[in-house]
Every structure is written in structure tokens, then in C-alpha cells.
PDB file of C-alpha atoms in Angstrom:
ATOM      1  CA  UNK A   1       0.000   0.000   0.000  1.00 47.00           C
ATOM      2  CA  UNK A   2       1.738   3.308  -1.240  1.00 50.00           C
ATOM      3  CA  UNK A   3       0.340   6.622  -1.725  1.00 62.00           C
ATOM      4  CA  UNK A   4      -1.994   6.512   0.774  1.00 84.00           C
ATOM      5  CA  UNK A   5      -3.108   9.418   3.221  1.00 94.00           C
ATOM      6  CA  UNK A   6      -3.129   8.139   6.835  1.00 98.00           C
ATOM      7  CA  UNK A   7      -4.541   9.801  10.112  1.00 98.00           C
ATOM      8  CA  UNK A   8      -3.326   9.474  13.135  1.00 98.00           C
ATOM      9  CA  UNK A   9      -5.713  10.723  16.308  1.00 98.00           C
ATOM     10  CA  UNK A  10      -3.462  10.319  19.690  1.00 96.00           C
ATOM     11  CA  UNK A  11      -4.167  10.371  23.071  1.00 92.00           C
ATOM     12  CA  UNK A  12      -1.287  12.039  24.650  1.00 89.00           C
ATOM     13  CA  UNK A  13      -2.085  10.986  27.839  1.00 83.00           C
ATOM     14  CA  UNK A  14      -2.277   6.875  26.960  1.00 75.00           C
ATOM     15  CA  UNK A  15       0.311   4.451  28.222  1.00 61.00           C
ATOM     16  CA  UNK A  16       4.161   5.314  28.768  1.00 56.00           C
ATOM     17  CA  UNK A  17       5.777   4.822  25.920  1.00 54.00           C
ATOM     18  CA  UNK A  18       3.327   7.457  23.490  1.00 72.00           C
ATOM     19  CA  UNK A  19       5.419   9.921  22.306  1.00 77.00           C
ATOM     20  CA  UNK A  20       8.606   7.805  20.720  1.00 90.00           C
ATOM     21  CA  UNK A  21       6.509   5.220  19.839  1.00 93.00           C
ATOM     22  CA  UNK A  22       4.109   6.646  17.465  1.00 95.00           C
ATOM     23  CA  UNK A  23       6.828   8.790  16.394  1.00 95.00           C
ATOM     24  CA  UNK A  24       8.381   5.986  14.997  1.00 97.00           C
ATOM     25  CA  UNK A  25       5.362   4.765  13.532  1.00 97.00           C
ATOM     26  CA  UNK A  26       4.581   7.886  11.570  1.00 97.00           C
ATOM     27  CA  UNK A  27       8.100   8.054  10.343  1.00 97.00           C
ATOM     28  CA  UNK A  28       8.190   4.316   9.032  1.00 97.00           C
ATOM     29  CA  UNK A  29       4.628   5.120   6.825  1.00 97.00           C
ATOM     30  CA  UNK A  30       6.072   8.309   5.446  1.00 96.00           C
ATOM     31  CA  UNK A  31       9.416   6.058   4.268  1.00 96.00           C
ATOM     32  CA  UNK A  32       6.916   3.872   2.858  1.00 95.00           C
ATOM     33  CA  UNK A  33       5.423   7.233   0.487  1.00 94.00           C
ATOM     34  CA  UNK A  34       2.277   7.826   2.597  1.00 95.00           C
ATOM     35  CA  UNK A  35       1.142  10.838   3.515  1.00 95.00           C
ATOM     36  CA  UNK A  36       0.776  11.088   7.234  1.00 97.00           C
ATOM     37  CA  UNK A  37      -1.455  13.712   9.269  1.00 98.00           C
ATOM     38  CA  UNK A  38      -1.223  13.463  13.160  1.00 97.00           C
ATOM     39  CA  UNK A  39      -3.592  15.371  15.543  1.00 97.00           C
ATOM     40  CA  UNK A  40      -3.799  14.674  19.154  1.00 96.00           C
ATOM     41  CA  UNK A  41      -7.060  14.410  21.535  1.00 96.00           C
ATOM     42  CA  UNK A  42      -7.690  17.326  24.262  1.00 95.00           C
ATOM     43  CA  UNK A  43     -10.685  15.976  26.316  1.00 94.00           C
ATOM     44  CA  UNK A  44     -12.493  12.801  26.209  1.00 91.00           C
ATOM     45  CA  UNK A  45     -15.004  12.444  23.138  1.00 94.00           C
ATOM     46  CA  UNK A  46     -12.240  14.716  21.137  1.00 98.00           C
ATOM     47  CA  UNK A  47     -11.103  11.560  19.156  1.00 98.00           C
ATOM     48  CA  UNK A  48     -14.734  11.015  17.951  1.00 98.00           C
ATOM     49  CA  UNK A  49     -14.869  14.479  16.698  1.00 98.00           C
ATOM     50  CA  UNK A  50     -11.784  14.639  15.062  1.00 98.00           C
ATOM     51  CA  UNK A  51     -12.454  11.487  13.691  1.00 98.00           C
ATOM     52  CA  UNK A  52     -15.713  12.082  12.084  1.00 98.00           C
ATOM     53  CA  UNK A  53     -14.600  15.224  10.605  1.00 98.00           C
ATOM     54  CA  UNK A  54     -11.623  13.254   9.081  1.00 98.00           C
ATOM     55  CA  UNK A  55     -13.935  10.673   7.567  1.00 98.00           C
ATOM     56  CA  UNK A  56     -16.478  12.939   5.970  1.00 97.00           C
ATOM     57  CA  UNK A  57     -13.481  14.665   4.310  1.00 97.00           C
ATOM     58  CA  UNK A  58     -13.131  12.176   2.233  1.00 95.00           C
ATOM     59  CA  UNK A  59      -8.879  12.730   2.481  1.00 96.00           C
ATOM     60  CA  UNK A  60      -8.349   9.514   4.273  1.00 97.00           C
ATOM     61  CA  UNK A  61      -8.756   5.919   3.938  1.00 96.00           C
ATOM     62  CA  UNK A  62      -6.934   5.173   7.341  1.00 98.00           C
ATOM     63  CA  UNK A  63      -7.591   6.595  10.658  1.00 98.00           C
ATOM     64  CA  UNK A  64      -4.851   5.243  13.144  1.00 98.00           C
ATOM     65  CA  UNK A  65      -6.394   5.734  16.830  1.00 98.00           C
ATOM     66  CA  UNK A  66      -3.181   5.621  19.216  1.00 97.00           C
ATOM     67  CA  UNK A  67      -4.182   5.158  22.457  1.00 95.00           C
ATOM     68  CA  UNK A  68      -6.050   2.279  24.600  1.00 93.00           C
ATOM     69  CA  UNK A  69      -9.329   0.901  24.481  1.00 96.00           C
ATOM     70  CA  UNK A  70     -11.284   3.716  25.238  1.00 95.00           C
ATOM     71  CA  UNK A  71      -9.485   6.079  22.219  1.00 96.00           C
ATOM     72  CA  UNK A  72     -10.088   3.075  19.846  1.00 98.00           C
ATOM     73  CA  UNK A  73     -13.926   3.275  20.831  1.00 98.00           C
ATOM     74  CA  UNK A  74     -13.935   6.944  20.662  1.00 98.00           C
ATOM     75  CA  UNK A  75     -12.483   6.718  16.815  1.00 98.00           C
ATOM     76  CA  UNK A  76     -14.958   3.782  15.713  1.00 98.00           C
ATOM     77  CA  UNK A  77     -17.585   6.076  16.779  1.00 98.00           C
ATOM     78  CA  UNK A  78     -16.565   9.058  14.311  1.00 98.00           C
ATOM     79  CA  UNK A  79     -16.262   6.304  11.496  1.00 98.00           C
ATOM     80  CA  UNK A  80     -18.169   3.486  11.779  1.00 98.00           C
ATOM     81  CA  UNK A  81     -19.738   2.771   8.531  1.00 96.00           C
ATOM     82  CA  UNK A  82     -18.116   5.500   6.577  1.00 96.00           C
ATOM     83  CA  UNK A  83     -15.616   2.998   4.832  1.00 92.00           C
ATOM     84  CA  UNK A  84     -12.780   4.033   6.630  1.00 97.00           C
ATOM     85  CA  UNK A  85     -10.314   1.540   7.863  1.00 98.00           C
ATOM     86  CA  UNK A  86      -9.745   1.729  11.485  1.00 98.00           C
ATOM     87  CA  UNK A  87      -6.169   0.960  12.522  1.00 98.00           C
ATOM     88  CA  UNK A  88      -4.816   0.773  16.006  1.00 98.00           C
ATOM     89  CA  UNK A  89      -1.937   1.193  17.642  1.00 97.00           C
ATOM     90  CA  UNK A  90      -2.169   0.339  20.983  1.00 96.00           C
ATOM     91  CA  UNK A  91      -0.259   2.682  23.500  1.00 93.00           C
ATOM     92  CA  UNK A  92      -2.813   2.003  26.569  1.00 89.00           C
ATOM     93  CA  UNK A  93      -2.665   0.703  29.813  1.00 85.00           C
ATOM     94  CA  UNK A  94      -4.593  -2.884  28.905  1.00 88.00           C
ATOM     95  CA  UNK A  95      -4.895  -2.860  24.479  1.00 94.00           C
ATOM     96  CA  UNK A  96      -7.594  -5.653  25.326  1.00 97.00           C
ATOM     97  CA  UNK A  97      -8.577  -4.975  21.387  1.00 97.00           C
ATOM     98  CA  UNK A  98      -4.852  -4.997  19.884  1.00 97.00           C
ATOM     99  CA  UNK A  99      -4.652  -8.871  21.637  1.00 97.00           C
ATOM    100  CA  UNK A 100      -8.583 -10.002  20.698  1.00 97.00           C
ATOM    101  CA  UNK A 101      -7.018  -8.740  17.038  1.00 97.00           C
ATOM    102  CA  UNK A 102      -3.416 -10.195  16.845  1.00 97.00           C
ATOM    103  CA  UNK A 103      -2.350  -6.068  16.557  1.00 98.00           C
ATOM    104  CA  UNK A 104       1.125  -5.975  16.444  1.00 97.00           C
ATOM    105  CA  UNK A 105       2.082  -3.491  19.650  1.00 96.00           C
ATOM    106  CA  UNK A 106       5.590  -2.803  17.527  1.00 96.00           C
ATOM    107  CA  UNK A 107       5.283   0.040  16.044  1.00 97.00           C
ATOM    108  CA  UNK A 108       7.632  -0.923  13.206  1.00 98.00           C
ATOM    109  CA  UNK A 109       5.738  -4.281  12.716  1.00 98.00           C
ATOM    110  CA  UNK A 110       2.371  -2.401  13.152  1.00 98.00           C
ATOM    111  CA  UNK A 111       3.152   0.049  10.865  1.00 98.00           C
ATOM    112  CA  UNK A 112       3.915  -2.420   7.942  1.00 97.00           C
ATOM    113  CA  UNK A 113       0.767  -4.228   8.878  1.00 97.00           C
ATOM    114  CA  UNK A 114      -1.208  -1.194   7.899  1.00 97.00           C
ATOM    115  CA  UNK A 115       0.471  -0.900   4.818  1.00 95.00           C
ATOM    116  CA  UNK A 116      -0.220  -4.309   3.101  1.00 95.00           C
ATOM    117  CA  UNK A 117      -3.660  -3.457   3.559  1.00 94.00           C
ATOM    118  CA  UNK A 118      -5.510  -6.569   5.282  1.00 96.00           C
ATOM    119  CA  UNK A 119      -8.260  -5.736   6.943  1.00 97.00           C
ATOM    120  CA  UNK A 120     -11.519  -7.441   8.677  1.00 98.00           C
ATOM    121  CA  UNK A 121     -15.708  -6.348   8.973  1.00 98.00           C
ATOM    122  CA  UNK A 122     -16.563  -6.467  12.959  1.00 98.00           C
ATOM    123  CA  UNK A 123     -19.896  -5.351  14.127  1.00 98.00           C
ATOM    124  CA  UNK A 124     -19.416  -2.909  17.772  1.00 98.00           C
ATOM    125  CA  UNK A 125     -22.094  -2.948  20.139  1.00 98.00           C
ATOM    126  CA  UNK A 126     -24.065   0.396  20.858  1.00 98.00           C
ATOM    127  CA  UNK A 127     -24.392   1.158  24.867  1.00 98.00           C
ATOM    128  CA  UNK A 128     -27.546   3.605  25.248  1.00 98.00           C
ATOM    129  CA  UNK A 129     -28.094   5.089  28.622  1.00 98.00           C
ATOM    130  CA  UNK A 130     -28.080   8.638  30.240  1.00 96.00           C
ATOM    131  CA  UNK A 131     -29.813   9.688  27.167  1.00 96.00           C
ATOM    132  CA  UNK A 132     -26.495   9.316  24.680  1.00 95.00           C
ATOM    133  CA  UNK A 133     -25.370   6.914  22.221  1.00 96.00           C
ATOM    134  CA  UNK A 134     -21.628   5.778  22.648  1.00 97.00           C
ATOM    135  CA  UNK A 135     -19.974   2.231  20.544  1.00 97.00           C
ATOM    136  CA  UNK A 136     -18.382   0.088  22.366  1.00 98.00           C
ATOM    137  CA  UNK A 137     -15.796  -1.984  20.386  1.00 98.00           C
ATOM    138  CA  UNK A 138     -14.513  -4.683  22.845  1.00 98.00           C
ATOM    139  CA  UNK A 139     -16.529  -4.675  26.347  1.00 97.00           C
ATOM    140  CA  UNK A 140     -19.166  -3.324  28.983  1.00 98.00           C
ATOM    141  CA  UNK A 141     -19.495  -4.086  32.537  1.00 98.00           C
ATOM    142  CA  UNK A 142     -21.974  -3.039  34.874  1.00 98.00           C
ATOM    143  CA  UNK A 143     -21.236  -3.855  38.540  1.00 98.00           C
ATOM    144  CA  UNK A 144     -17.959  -3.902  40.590  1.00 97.00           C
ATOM    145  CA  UNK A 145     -15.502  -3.661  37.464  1.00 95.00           C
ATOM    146  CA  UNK A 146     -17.102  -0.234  36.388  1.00 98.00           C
ATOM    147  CA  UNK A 147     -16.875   1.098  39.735  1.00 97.00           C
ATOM    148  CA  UNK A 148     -13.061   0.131  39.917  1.00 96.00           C
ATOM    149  CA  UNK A 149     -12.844   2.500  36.352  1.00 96.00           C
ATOM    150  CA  UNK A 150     -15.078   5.293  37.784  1.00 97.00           C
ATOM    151  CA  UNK A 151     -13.083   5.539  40.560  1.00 95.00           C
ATOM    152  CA  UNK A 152      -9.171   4.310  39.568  1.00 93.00           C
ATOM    153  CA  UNK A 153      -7.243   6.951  40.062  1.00 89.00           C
ATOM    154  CA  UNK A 154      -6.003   8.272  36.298  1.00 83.00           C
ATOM    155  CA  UNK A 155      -2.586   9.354  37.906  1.00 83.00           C
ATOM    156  CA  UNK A 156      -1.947   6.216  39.429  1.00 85.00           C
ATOM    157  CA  UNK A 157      -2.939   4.315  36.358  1.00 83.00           C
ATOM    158  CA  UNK A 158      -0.259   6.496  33.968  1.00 78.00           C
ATOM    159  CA  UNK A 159       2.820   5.850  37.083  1.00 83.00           C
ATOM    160  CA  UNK A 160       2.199   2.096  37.136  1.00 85.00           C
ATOM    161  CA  UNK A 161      -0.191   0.969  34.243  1.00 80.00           C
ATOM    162  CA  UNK A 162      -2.011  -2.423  34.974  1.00 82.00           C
ATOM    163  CA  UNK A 163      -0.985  -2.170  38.999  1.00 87.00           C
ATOM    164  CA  UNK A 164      -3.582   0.147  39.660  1.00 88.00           C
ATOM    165  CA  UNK A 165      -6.168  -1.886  38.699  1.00 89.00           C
ATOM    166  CA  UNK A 166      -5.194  -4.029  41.542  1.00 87.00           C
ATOM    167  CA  UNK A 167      -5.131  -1.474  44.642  1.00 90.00           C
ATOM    168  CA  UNK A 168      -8.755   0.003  43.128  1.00 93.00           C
ATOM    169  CA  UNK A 169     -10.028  -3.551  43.104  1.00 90.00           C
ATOM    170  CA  UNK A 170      -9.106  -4.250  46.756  1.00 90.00           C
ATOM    171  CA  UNK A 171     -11.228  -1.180  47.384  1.00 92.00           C
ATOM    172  CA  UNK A 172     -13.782  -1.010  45.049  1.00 94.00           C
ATOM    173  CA  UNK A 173     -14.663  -4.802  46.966  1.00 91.00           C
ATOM    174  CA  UNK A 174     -14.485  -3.453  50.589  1.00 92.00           C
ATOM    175  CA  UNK A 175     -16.753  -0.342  48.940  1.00 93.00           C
ATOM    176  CA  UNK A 176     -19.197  -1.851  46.352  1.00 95.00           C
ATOM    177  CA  UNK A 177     -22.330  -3.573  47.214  1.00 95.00           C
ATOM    178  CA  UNK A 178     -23.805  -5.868  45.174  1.00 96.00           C
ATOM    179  CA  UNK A 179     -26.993  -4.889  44.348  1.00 96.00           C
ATOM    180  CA  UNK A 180     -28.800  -7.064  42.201  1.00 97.00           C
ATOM    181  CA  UNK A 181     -29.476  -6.292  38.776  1.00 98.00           C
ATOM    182  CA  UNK A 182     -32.701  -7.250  36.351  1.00 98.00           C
ATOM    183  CA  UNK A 183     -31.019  -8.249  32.703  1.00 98.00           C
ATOM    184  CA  UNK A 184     -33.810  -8.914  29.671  1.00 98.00           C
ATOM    185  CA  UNK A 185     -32.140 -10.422  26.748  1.00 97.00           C
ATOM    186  CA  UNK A 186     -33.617 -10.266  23.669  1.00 94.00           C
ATOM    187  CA  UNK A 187     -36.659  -8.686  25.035  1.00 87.00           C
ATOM    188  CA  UNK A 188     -37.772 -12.476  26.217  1.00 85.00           C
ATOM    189  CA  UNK A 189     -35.717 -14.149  29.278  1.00 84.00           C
ATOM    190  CA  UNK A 190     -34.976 -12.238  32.410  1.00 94.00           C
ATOM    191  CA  UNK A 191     -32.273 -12.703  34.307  1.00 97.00           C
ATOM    192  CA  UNK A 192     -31.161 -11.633  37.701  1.00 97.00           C
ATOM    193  CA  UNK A 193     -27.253 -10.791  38.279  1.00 98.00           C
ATOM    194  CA  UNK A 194     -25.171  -8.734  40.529  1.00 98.00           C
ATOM    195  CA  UNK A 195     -22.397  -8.095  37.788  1.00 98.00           C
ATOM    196  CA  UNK A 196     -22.811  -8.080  34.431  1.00 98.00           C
ATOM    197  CA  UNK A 197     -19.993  -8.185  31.369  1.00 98.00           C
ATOM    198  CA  UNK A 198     -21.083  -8.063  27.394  1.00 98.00           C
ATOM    199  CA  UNK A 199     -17.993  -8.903  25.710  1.00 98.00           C
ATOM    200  CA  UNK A 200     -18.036  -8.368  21.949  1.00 98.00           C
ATOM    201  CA  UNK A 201     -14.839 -10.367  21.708  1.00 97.00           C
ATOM    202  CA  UNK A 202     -12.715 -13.343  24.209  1.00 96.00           C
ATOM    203  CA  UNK A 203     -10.587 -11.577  26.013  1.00 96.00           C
ATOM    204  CA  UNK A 204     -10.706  -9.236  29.388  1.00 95.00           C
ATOM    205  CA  UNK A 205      -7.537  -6.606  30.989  1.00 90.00           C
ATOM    206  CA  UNK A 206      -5.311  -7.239  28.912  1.00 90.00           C
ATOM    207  CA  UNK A 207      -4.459 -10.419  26.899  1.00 92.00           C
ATOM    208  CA  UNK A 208      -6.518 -13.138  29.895  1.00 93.00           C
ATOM    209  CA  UNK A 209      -9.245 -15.062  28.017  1.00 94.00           C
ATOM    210  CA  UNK A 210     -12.608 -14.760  29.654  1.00 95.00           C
ATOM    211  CA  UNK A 211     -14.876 -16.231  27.139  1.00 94.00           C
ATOM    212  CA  UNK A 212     -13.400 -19.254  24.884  1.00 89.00           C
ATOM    213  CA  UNK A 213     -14.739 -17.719  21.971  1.00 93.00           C
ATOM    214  CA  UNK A 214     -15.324 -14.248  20.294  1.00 96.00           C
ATOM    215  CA  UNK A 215     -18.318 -12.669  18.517  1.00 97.00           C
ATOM    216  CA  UNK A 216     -16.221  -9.842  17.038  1.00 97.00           C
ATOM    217  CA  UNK A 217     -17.252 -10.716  13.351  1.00 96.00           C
ATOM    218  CA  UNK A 218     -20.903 -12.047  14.096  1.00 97.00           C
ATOM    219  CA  UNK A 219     -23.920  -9.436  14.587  1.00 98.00           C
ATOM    220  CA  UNK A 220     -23.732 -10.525  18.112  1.00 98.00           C
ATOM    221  CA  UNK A 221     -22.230 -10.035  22.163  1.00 98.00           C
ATOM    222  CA  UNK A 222     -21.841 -12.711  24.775  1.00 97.00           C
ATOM    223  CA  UNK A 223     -23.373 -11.458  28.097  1.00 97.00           C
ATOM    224  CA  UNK A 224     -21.831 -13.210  31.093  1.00 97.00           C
ATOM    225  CA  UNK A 225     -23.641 -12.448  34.449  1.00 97.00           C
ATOM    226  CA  UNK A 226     -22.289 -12.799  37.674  1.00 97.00           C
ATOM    227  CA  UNK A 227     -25.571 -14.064  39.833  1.00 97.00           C
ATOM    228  CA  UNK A 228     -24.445 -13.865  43.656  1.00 97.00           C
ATOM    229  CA  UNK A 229     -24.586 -10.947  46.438  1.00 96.00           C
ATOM    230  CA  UNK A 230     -21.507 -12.597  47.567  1.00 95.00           C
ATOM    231  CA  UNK A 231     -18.520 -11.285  47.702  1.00 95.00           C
ATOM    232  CA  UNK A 232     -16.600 -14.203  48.483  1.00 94.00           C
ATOM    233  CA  UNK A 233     -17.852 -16.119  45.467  1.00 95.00           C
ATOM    234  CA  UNK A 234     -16.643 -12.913  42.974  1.00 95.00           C
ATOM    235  CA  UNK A 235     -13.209 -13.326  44.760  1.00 93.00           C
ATOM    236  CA  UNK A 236     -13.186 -17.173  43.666  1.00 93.00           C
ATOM    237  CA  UNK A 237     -14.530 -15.769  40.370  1.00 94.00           C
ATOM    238  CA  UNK A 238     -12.111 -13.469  39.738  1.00 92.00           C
ATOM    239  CA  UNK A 239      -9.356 -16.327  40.953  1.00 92.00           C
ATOM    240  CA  UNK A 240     -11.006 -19.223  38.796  1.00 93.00           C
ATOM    241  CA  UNK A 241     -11.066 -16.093  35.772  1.00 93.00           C
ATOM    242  CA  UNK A 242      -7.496 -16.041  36.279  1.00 89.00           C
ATOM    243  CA  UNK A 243      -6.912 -20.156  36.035  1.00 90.00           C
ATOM    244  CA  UNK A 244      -9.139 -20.105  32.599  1.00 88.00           C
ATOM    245  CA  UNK A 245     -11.848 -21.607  34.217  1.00 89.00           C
ATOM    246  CA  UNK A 246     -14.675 -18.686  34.931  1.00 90.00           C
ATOM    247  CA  UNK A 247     -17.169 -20.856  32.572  1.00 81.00           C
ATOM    248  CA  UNK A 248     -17.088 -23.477  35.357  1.00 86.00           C
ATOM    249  CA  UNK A 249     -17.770 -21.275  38.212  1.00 91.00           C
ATOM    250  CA  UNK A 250     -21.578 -21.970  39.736  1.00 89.00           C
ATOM    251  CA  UNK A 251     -22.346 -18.468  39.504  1.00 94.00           C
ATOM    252  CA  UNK A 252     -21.756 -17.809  36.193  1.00 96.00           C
ATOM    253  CA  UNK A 253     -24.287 -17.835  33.374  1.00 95.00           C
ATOM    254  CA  UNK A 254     -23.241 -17.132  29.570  1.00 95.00           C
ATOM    255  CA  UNK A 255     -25.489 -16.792  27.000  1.00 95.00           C
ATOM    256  CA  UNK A 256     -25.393 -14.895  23.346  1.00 96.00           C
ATOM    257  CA  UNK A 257     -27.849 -11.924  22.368  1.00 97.00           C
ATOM    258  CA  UNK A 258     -27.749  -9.240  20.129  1.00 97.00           C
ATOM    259  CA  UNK A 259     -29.916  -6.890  22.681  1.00 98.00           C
ATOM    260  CA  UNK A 260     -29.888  -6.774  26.265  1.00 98.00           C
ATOM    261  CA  UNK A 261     -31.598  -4.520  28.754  1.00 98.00           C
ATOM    262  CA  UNK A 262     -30.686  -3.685  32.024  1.00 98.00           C
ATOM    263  CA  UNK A 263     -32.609  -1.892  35.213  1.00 98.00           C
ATOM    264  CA  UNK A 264     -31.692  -1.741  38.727  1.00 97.00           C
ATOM    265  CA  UNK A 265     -32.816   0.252  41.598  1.00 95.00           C
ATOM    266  CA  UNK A 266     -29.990   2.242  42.937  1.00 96.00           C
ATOM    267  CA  UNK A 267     -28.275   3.045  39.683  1.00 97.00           C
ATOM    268  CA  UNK A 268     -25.473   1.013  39.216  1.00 98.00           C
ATOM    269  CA  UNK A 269     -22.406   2.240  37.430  1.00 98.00           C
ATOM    270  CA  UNK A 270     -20.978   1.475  33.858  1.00 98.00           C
ATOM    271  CA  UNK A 271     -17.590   1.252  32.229  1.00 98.00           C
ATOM    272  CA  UNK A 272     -17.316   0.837  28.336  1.00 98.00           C
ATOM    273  CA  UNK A 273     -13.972  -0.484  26.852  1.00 97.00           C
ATOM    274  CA  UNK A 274     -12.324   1.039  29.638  1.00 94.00           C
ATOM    275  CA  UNK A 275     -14.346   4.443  30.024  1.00 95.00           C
ATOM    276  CA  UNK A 276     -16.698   5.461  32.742  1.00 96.00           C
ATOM    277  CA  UNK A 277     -20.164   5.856  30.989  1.00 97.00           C
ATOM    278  CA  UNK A 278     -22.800   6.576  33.499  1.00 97.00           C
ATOM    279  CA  UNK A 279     -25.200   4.287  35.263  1.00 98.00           C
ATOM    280  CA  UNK A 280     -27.965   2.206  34.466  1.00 98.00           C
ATOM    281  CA  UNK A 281     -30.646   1.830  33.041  1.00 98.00           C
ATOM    282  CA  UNK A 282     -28.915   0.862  30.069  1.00 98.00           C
ATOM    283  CA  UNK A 283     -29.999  -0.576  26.291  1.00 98.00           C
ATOM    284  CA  UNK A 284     -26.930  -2.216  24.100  1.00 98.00           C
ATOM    285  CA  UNK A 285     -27.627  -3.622  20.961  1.00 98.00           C
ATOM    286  CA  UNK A 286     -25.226  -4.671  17.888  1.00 98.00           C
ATOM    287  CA  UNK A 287     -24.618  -1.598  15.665  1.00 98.00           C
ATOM    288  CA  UNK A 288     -26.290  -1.203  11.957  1.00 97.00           C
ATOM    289  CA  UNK A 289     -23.156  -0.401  10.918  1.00 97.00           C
ATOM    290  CA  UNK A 290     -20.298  -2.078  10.331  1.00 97.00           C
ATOM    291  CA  UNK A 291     -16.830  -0.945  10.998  1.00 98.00           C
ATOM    292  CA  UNK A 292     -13.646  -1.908   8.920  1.00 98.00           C
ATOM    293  CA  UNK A 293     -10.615  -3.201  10.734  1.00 98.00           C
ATOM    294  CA  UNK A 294      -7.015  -3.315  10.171  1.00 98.00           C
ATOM    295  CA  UNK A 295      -5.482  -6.828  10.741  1.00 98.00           C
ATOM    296  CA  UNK A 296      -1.962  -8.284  10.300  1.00 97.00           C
ATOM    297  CA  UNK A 297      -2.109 -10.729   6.999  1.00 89.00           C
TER     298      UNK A 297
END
């Protein structure tokens, strides 16, 4: 792939390495004749904007989003369905995305990847609550693992990365109750859980396989839901997650949808690839539009 025009929205505040990194990245496509623009994100929902206005330009056939989770999610939003190819380079603290994908996190090698042009049709899930519209390309939890992201401290998280997940667990579970949750899926079965994760794809923080298989390419989510007040049982969860064996845990239901609804009375907080997004009551549904992925051959 020469000649082609290439944007690349960063999040200067992703990961540790950001700065070299995509540097070198940008300077391997522009040996390799593309033409490279590179704009960087000021406040959360910036990448979506600049996105979008890239897309409708009609300049680009590329839009890099350099970042984590969350600035990949923010990017499919401004271009899902447009035709763009979305390419990633993952600079975040987990990149749960870059490993359900095979990304290369090299820039070199990810940079080359992008340029002989393989890429993939996934179908993002749409999370509707709080009376907006956001995708989500990889995950959503509801429960205990979006109160560890609204309250992890983002300082914290850019000194020691994955780490701080740890300490905010450990006090998100001495702070969180459990309040149970009523989950309709596919407007027919209800189900009662106290945690709640609708994975588009297999894997969970990082590169640990939570579901053994992924839905990324179908017009579908799993939705795995955690179904005890106990907080002893989520610790044996969360160590049987860990061992690869979650799907054997007595508490644990899985089951595939394409829509899911969710009530519960307190509000109960929600993270989306990473991202606080509000509380419950929540709607998410596959997208109607598909969004083109960049994959290594």
C-alpha cells in the first residue's frame, strides 16, 4: 500500500511509551510514500470528533487511533460505517482490542501491517443510557468492574499501568455492594445478576481469556452475568477467571444476544472499553453499521 493518506488521532495521555513510539510509527509510513497527518485528543469524546470530521473529508482511507481501548472506541464512533479503515496502535494501559485482534504493539511491525492493507468487517455494540449513544468496540461491565474504572485513580494508572487496577479492586470490593441487577435479553428471558460483562470479543484486561470464543465478526455479544450478592464467590470468580476456568464457576451464566436490557434500583455504574459511561438503566444492541478493521495478513 503506497500513496496513501493516513490519520493518526493520539491520546497524549495513553500508556508510557506514546510519544517515541508513534513517532516511529509515523516516520516508518512516510518512508513507505504515505502521507501522514497526526492530531492529538484534548478531552475525552475529542477523538470522535476529530475522527468524524476526518472521515467525511473524504482525504483519508486510514484513521490510526493511538491510544487504549477507550481512544479506539472513541475513533470507531466518528467512522463506523463511513468505509474508513480503522487501525490501532495500541499505546494504553490494557490494548484488550490490539490482543482479541493479533495487533502488532511494535510500532515498526504495526506500521507495515497497515500498509499491506488486510483488513476485517466487525460489528461494535451500541451502549444507550443517560440519554447518549456511545460504541463500544470490545466490552461493557456493569457492577464492581465499572466502579473500579469510575473511581481508579487516572494518575496512578499512567505511574504504574495495569498495577492500579489491583489497589482500586481491593477497594472497590471493601466499597461496592452488590446490588442485584434485572437483565432482559432479547426482550424475552430475564435474568437476575449482581455483575454483568457483554464482551463483543474473548478476552478481558489485557491479553486473559474470559470467554473461549469471540463474537467480534458475528452481529452478536456474549453477556456473562455474575448471579451472587456474595462477595466471596466474585473473589473465587475473579481467581477461577485467572486459572481459565470462569465458565465453570456456579455463579456464572453465559449466554449470546444481540440486545440486552438492564434496570436496577440504585443506579449502578458502567464502564465501556475502559471508560466510565454513566449508570444504568442501560440498552446495548449490535450496531447497523459495520466498521472496517485493520489486521496483520
Amino acid at each position: 500500500m503506497v500513496n496513501q493518506r493516513i490519520a493518526v488521532i493520539v491520546n497524549p495521555t495513553a500508556g508510557k511509551r506514546r510519544h517515541h513510539s508513534v513517532q516511529r510509527f509515523v516516520d516508518y509510513l512516510e518512508k513507505a510514500n504515505c502521507e501522514v497527518l497526526v492530531k492529538k485528543t484534548r478531552f475525552q469524546g475529542h477523538a470522535t470528533e476529530l475522527a468524524r470530521e476526518l472521515a467525511d473529508s473524504g482525504e483519508y482511507t486510514h484513521i490510526v487511533a493511538a491510544g487504549g481501548d477507550g481512544t479506539i472506541a472513541e475513533v470507531a464512533e466518528g467512522i463506523v460505517g463511513s468505509g474508513v479503515i480503522l487501525c490501532v496502535l495500541p499505546i494504553g494501559t490494557a490494548n484488550v482490542f490490539a490482543h482479541e485482534l493479533s495487533i502488532a504493539f511494535n510500532e515498526i511491525q504495526n506500521a507495515a501491517d497497515i500498509i499491506k492493507g488486510h483488513w476485517v468487517r466487525l460489528w461494535p455494540a451500541c451502549l444507550f443510557n443517560d440519554g447518549k449513544r456511545s460504541l463500544s468496540i470490545q466490552m461493557i461491565g456493569i457492577g464492581i468492574d465499572a466502579h473500579i474504572v469510575h473511581h481508579i485513580s487516572s494518575r496512578l494508572k499512567r505511574m504504574i499501568g495495569k498495577t492500579a487496577y489491583l489497589f482500586q479492586t481491593i477497594r472497590s470490593l471493601w466499597q461496592y455492594p452488590f446490588y442485584e441487577m434485572l437483565v432482559s435479553i432479547e426482550g424475552r428471558a430475564t435474568e437476575k445478576a449482581t455483575a454483568v460483562i457483554i464482551s463483543k470479543g474473548a478476552f478481558y484486561a489485557g491479553n486473559y481469556r474470559l470467554l473461549p470464543w469471540s463474537k467480534q465478526k458475528e452481529k452478536a455479544f456474549s453477556v456473562l452475568l455474575f448471579q451472587s450478592p456474595s462477595k466471596m464467590s466474585y473473589l473465587y470468580a475473579v481467581a477461577a477467571f485467572f486459572m481459565g476456568k470462569i465458565a465453570d464457576c456456579k455463579h456464572i451464566k453465559i449466554v449470546k444476544a444481540e440486545k440486552v436490557k438492564i434496570e436496577a434500583n440504585p443506579r449502578i455504574p458502567i464502564q465501556s472499553d475502559g471508560d466510565a459511561r454513566g449508570c444504568t438503566p442501560a440498552t446495548i444492541e449490535i450496531s447497523t453499521k459495520a466498521l472496517k478493521v485493520a489486521i496483520p495478513a
